[in-house]
Short mmCIF file of N, CA and C in Angstrom, two decimals:
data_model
loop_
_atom_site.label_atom_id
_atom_site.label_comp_id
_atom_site.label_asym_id
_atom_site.label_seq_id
_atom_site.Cartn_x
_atom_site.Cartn_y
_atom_site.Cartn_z
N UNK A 202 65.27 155.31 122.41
CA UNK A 202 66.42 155.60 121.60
C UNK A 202 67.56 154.65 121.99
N UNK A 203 67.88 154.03 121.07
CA UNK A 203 69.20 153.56 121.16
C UNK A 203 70.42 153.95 121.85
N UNK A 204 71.29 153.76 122.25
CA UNK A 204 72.70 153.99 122.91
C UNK A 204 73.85 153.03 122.73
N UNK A 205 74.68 152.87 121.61
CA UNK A 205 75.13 151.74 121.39
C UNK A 205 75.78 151.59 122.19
N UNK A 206 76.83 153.09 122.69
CA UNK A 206 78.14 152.79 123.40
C UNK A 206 77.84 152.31 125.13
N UNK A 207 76.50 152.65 125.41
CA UNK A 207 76.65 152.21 126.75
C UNK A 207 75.93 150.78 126.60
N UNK A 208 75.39 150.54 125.54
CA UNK A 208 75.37 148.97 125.47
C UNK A 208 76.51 148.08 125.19
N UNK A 209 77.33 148.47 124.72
CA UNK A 209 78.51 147.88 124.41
C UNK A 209 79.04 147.93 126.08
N UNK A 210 79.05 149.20 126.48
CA UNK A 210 79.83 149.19 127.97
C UNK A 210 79.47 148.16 129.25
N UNK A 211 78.11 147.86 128.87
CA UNK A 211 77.53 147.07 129.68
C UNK A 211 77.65 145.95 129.20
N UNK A 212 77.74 145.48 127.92
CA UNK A 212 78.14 144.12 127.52
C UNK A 212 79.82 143.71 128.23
N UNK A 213 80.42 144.74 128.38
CA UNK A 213 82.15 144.70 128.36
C UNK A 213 82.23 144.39 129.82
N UNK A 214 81.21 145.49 130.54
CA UNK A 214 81.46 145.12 132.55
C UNK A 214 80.56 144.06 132.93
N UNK A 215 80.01 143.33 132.28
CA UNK A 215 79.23 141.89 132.64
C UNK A 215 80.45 141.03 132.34
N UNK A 216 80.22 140.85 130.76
CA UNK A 216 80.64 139.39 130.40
C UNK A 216 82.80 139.49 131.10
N UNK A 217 83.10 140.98 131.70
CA UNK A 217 84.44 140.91 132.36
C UNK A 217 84.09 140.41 134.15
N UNK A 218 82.89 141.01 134.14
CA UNK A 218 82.97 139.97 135.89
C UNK A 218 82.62 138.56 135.74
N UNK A 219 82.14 138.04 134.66
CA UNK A 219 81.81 136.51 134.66
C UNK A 219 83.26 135.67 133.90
N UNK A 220 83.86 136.63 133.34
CA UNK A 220 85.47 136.04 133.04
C UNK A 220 86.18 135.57 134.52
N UNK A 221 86.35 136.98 135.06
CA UNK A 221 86.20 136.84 136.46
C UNK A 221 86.30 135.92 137.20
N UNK A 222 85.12 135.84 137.82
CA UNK A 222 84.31 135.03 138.52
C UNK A 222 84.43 133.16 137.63
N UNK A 223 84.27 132.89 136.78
CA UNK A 223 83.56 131.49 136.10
C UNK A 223 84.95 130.48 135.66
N UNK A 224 85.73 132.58 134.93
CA UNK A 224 86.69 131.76 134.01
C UNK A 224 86.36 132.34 132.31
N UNK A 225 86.99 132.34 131.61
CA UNK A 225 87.05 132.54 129.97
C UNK A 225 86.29 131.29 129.49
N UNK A 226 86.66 130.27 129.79
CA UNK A 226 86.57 129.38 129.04
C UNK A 226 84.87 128.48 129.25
N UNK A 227 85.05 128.56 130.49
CA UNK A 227 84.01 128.59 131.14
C UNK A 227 82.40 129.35 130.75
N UNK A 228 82.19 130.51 130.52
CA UNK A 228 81.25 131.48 130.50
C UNK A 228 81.08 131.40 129.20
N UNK A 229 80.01 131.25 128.82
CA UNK A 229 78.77 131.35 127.52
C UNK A 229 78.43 132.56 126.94
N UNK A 230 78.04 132.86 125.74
CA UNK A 230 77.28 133.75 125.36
C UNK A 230 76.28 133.45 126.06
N UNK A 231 75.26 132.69 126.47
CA UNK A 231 74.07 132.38 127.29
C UNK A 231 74.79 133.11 128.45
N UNK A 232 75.80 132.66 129.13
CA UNK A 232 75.58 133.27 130.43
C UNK A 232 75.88 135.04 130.51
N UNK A 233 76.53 135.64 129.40
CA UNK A 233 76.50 136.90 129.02
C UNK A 233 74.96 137.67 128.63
N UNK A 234 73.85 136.81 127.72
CA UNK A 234 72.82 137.07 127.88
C UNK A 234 71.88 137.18 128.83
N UNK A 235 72.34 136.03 129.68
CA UNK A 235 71.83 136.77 131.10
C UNK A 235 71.95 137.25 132.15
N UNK A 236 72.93 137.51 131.74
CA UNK A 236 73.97 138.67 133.00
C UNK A 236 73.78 139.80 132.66
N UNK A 237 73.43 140.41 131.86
CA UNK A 237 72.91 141.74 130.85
C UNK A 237 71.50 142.09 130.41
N UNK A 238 70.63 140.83 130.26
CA UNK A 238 69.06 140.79 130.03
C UNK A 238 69.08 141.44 128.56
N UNK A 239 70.18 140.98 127.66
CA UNK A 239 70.39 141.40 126.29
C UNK A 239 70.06 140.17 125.44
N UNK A 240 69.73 140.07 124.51
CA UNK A 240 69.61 138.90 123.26
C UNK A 240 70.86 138.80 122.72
N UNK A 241 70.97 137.14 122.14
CA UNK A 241 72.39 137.04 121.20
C UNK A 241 72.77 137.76 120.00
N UNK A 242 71.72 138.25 119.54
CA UNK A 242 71.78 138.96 118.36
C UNK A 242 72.20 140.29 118.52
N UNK A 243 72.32 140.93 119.78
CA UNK A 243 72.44 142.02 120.84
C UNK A 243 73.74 142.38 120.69
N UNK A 244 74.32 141.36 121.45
CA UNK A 244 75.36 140.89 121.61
C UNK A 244 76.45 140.95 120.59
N UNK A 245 76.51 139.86 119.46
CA UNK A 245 76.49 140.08 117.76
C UNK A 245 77.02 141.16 117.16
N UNK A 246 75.80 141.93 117.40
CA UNK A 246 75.91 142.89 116.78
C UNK A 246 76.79 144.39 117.37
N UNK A 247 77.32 144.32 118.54
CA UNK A 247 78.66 144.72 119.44
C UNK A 247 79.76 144.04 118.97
N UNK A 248 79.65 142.67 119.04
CA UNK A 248 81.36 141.98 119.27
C UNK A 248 80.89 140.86 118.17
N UNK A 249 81.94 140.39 117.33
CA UNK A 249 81.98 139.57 116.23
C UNK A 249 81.75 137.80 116.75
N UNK A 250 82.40 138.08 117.71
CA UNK A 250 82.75 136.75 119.18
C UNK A 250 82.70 136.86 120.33
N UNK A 251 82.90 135.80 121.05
CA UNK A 251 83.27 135.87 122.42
C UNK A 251 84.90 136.33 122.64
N UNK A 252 85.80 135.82 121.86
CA UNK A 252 87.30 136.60 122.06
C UNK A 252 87.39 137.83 122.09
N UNK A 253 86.27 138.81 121.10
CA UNK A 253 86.19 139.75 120.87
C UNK A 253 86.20 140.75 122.21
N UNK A 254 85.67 139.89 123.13
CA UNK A 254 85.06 140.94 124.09
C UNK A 254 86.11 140.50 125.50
N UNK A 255 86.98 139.81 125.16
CA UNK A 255 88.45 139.70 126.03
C UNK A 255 89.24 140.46 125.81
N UNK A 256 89.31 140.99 124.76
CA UNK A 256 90.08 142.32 124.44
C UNK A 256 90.10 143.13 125.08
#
């Protein structure tokens, strides 16, 4: 079964420690995909962008 919101939550506490850690500008959707073991389409389909998920 699905769980969107704790996929979303886990998309939000990854790709915020690799902001973190790397930098904004720095850090990839690639490196969010594999900091999470999620697909881009995964991803996508949570947040419109990468700005999206600086919010």
């Amino acid at each position: 079964m699905r769980q969107p919101e704790a996929t979303k939550a886990r998309i939000l506490k990854q790709s915020g420690q690799l902001f973190n850690t790397q930098g904004y500008k720095a850090t990839s959707i690639s490196d969010i995909t594999e900091a999470t073991g999620l697909t881009k389409g995964a991803i996508y389909r949570h947040f419109k962008n990468k700005s999206h998920l600086e919010k």
